[in-house]
């Protein structure tokens, strides 16, 4: 019984009942292509999260907590619309990027805290 290789669309005769690809190179190439496509889809957000994390590392180089004006943070290139989790701090939920929690305090001030749990 012949099968069709999902990567190259070539017809082949399988040597095993559960064989999906014509050869191991096609299998590897197929899975690498799938992984690359997923990486490209995630890159739009991952680049912004990475950029935010690097900025927070720089801002909190020697401190564990700062208060900064939202416009200053925005001017430094911070993306407020991306984060990788939320964390509870002082009975409120806040956005977080890796070990940093940030939330708006007052009108335009942003509090950034290095979370010691991470």
XYZ file of N, CA and C in Angstrom:
354
model
N 0.833 -1.177 0.000
C 0.000 0.000 0.000
C 0.884 1.248 0.000
N 0.667 2.124 -0.918
C 1.481 3.320 -1.043
C 0.911 4.432 -0.171
N 1.820 5.324 0.266
C 1.432 6.495 1.056
C 2.004 7.736 0.399
N 1.502 8.898 0.823
C 1.996 10.182 0.320
C 2.756 10.868 1.459
N 3.978 11.250 1.184
C 4.798 11.967 2.169
C 4.193 13.362 2.373
N 3.858 13.745 3.625
C 3.222 15.046 3.854
C 4.138 16.247 3.577
N 5.438 16.032 3.531
C 6.366 17.143 3.294
C 6.627 17.351 1.807
N 6.990 16.279 1.111
C 7.371 16.410 -0.309
C 6.247 16.038 -1.263
N 5.171 15.464 -0.733
C 4.019 15.005 -1.525
C 4.384 13.866 -2.480
N 5.543 13.241 -2.260
C 5.930 12.120 -3.107
C 5.260 10.839 -2.614
N 5.045 9.949 -3.515
C 4.447 8.654 -3.193
C 5.566 7.699 -2.793
N 5.329 6.873 -1.758
C 6.347 5.924 -1.320
C 5.679 4.696 -0.730
N 6.450 3.619 -0.652
C 5.974 2.387 -0.030
C 6.595 2.320 1.370
N 5.763 2.376 2.415
C 6.305 2.377 3.782
C 6.925 1.031 4.156
N 7.977 1.100 4.962
C 8.635 -0.109 5.446
C 8.027 -0.569 6.770
N 7.309 0.356 7.418
C 6.607 0.046 8.674
C 5.161 0.501 8.532
N 4.303 -0.079 9.330
C 2.886 0.269 9.278
C 2.633 1.720 9.685
N 3.429 2.231 10.633
C 3.218 3.589 11.144
C 4.147 4.627 10.504
N 4.815 4.285 9.438
C 5.719 5.221 8.759
C 4.911 6.300 8.057
N 5.269 7.563 8.305
C 4.535 8.693 7.744
C 5.315 9.356 6.619
N 6.630 9.465 6.774
C 7.478 10.161 5.804
C 8.271 9.149 4.985
N 8.654 9.556 3.774
C 9.403 8.672 2.888
C 10.782 8.346 3.454
N 11.395 9.334 4.152
C 12.710 9.097 4.745
C 12.912 10.037 5.937
N 13.984 9.821 6.673
C 14.221 10.607 7.891
C 14.539 12.071 7.584
N 15.144 12.349 6.429
C 15.431 13.745 6.056
C 14.132 14.524 5.882
N 13.155 13.935 5.221
C 11.861 14.596 5.043
C 11.185 14.842 6.394
N 11.283 13.880 7.272
C 10.699 14.026 8.605
C 11.352 15.195 9.343
N 12.670 15.262 9.327
C 13.400 16.336 9.991
C 13.075 17.687 9.358
N 13.101 17.742 8.034
C 12.800 18.996 7.330
C 11.379 19.475 7.615
N 10.428 18.541 7.668
C 9.040 18.884 7.953
C 8.915 19.506 9.346
N 9.490 18.863 10.339
C 9.382 19.364 11.714
C 10.161 20.668 11.911
N 11.279 20.823 11.222
C 12.016 22.090 11.273
C 11.200 23.216 10.643
N 10.521 22.936 9.550
C 9.682 23.949 8.904
C 8.523 24.351 9.820
N 7.926 23.378 10.508
C 6.847 23.663 11.449
C 7.348 24.546 12.594
N 8.522 24.214 13.135
C 9.102 24.989 14.238
C 9.449 26.408 13.790
N 9.985 26.550 12.577
C 10.314 27.884 12.052
C 9.069 28.735 11.868
N 8.001 28.136 11.377
C 6.742 28.870 11.187
C 6.203 29.353 12.538
N 6.264 28.500 13.543
C 5.803 28.885 14.876
C 6.664 30.006 15.457
N 7.989 29.897 15.284
C 8.903 30.950 15.754
C 8.595 32.286 15.087
N 8.319 32.257 13.798
C 7.993 33.494 13.073
C 6.686 34.101 13.560
N 5.695 33.272 13.850
C 4.421 33.779 14.377
C 4.603 34.437 15.737
N 5.436 33.842 16.572
C 5.657 34.364 17.923
C 6.603 35.562 17.951
N 7.387 35.738 16.928
C 8.442 36.752 16.924
C 7.913 38.161 17.145
N 6.742 38.473 16.622
C 6.181 39.825 16.756
C 6.036 40.185 18.234
N 5.513 39.270 19.017
C 5.318 39.534 20.448
C 6.609 39.294 21.224
N 7.313 38.207 20.907
C 8.532 37.869 21.649
C 9.585 38.978 21.584
N 9.703 39.639 20.436
C 10.677 40.731 20.308
C 10.315 41.898 21.231
N 9.013 42.197 21.324
C 8.581 43.287 22.199
C 8.778 42.921 23.673
N 8.462 41.687 24.038
C 8.673 41.245 25.425
C 10.156 41.294 25.761
N 10.990 40.839 24.841
C 12.441 40.877 25.064
C 12.924 42.314 25.229
N 12.440 43.189 24.364
C 12.818 44.602 24.444
C 12.395 45.204 25.792
N 11.157 44.935 26.206
C 10.678 45.420 27.510
C 11.530 44.871 28.651
N 11.853 43.588 28.590
C 12.643 42.976 29.662
C 14.024 43.613 29.762
N 14.645 43.841 28.623
C 15.967 44.470 28.626
C 15.897 45.882 29.215
N 14.851 46.634 28.880
C 14.658 47.976 29.422
C 14.446 47.923 30.938
N 13.626 46.991 31.408
C 13.389 46.862 32.852
C 14.658 46.448 33.590
N 15.445 45.568 32.996
C 16.724 45.186 33.613
C 17.629 46.407 33.765
N 17.641 47.249 32.747
C 18.470 48.466 32.793
C 17.955 49.444 33.848
N 16.642 49.656 33.890
C 16.062 50.601 34.839
C 16.205 50.156 36.294
N 16.138 48.863 36.535
C 16.207 48.347 37.898
C 17.530 47.604 38.128
N 18.589 48.161 37.569
C 19.909 47.535 37.669
C 20.321 47.341 39.128
N 20.118 48.367 39.949
C 20.556 48.292 41.345
C 19.406 48.426 42.341
N 18.203 48.674 41.838
C 17.049 48.852 42.719
C 16.060 47.716 42.520
N 15.177 47.547 43.489
C 14.120 46.548 43.387
C 12.759 47.177 43.118
N 12.694 48.503 43.160
C 11.424 49.201 42.934
C 11.710 50.617 42.441
N 10.979 51.034 41.398
C 11.077 52.421 40.942
C 9.678 52.919 40.599
N 9.539 54.227 40.581
C 8.324 54.874 40.116
C 8.752 55.791 38.982
N 8.112 55.641 37.846
C 8.518 56.390 36.663
C 7.273 56.875 35.920
N 7.379 58.028 35.308
C 6.265 58.593 34.552
C 6.012 57.727 33.313
N 4.756 57.510 33.025
C 4.354 56.679 31.896
C 4.929 57.194 30.576
N 4.963 58.502 30.394
C 5.477 59.091 29.145
C 6.976 58.845 28.986
N 7.706 58.876 30.096
C 9.150 58.599 30.037
C 9.375 57.157 29.626
N 8.615 56.259 30.245
C 8.742 54.838 29.920
C 8.374 54.583 28.455
N 7.327 55.223 28.000
C 6.903 55.109 26.607
C 7.984 55.668 25.674
N 8.589 56.781 26.069
C 9.656 57.386 25.272
C 10.890 56.512 25.170
N 11.113 55.670 26.166
C 12.248 54.743 26.136
C 11.951 53.508 25.290
N 10.702 53.431 24.765
C 10.352 52.330 23.875
C 9.627 51.180 24.540
N 9.046 51.396 25.719
C 8.331 50.338 26.425
C 6.993 50.079 25.736
N 6.653 48.810 25.542
C 5.386 48.407 24.936
C 4.443 47.971 26.054
N 3.421 48.776 26.323
C 2.495 48.479 27.407
C 1.510 47.362 27.064
N 1.371 47.045 25.791
C 0.376 46.060 25.387
C 0.886 44.622 25.361
N 2.133 44.384 25.771
C 2.644 43.014 25.824
C 3.208 42.706 27.207
N 2.938 41.506 27.656
C 3.479 40.990 28.912
C 3.350 39.483 28.848
N 4.084 38.752 29.690
C 4.009 37.302 29.582
C 3.275 36.613 30.728
N 2.853 37.377 31.731
C 1.975 36.826 32.757
C 1.427 37.951 33.623
N 0.517 37.597 34.509
C 0.030 38.546 35.496
C 0.391 37.997 36.868
N 0.542 38.899 37.820
C 0.910 38.492 39.173
C 0.135 39.330 40.173
N -0.149 38.733 41.300
C -0.863 39.458 42.338
C 0.167 40.155 43.223
N -0.051 41.438 43.412
C 0.840 42.228 44.263
C -0.015 43.178 45.089
N 0.104 43.098 46.382
C -0.602 43.996 47.286
C -2.117 43.992 46.996
N -2.670 42.795 46.899
C -4.107 42.582 46.666
C -4.622 43.161 45.350
N -3.777 43.229 44.347
C -4.202 43.666 43.021
C -3.457 42.863 41.977
N -4.100 42.673 40.853
C -3.449 41.979 39.749
C -2.714 42.991 38.885
N -1.505 42.625 38.489
C -0.685 43.523 37.683
C -0.033 42.742 36.544
N 0.288 43.452 35.463
C 1.018 42.837 34.362
C 2.451 42.580 34.798
N 3.046 41.559 34.199
C 4.417 41.221 34.570
C 5.183 40.713 33.353
N 6.470 40.992 33.386
C 7.404 40.474 32.388
C 8.523 39.804 33.163
N 8.569 38.503 33.070
C 9.514 37.680 33.813
C 9.507 38.064 35.288
N 10.587 38.588 35.810
C 10.653 38.869 37.256
C 10.160 40.256 37.643
N 9.616 41.008 36.705
C 9.177 42.373 36.987
C 7.655 42.508 36.921
N 7.101 43.179 37.907
C 5.677 43.499 37.950
C 5.554 44.996 37.731
N 4.563 45.419 36.944
C 4.357 46.856 36.766
C 2.870 47.171 36.748
N 2.550 48.327 37.302
C 1.160 48.778 37.331
C 1.120 50.287 37.446
N -0.014 50.855 37.047
C -0.192 52.302 37.071
C -0.605 52.732 38.473
N 0.026 53.757 38.962
C -0.277 54.358 40.255
C -0.556 55.831 40.014
N -1.573 56.339 40.604
C -1.976 57.738 40.413
C -2.358 57.959 38.952
N -2.062 59.123 38.407
C -2.491 59.415 37.035
C -1.566 58.830 35.971
N -0.296 59.196 36.025
C 0.620 58.772 34.958
C 1.855 58.057 35.485
N 1.915 57.751 36.758
C 3.094 57.080 37.298
C 2.953 55.564 37.205
N 4.036 54.945 36.787
C 4.101 53.487 36.697
C 5.054 53.005 37.786
N 4.597 52.058 38.578
C 5.428 51.422 39.595
C 5.966 50.131 38.988
N 7.264 49.949 39.071
C 7.905 48.730 38.578
C 8.618 48.094 39.760
N 8.360 46.820 39.971
C 8.916 46.100 41.118
C 9.554 44.807 40.643
N 10.744 44.544 41.158
C 11.393 43.265 40.923
C 10.760 42.269 41.887
N 10.105 41.263 41.364
C 9.409 40.289 42.198
C 10.412 39.253 42.712
N 10.571 39.205 44.007
C 11.546 38.298 44.614
C 11.183 36.833 44.517
N 9.962 36.509 44.096
C 9.559 35.107 43.973
C 10.222 34.416 42.801
N 10.793 35.176 41.868
C 11.387 34.571 40.685
C 12.876 34.607 40.720
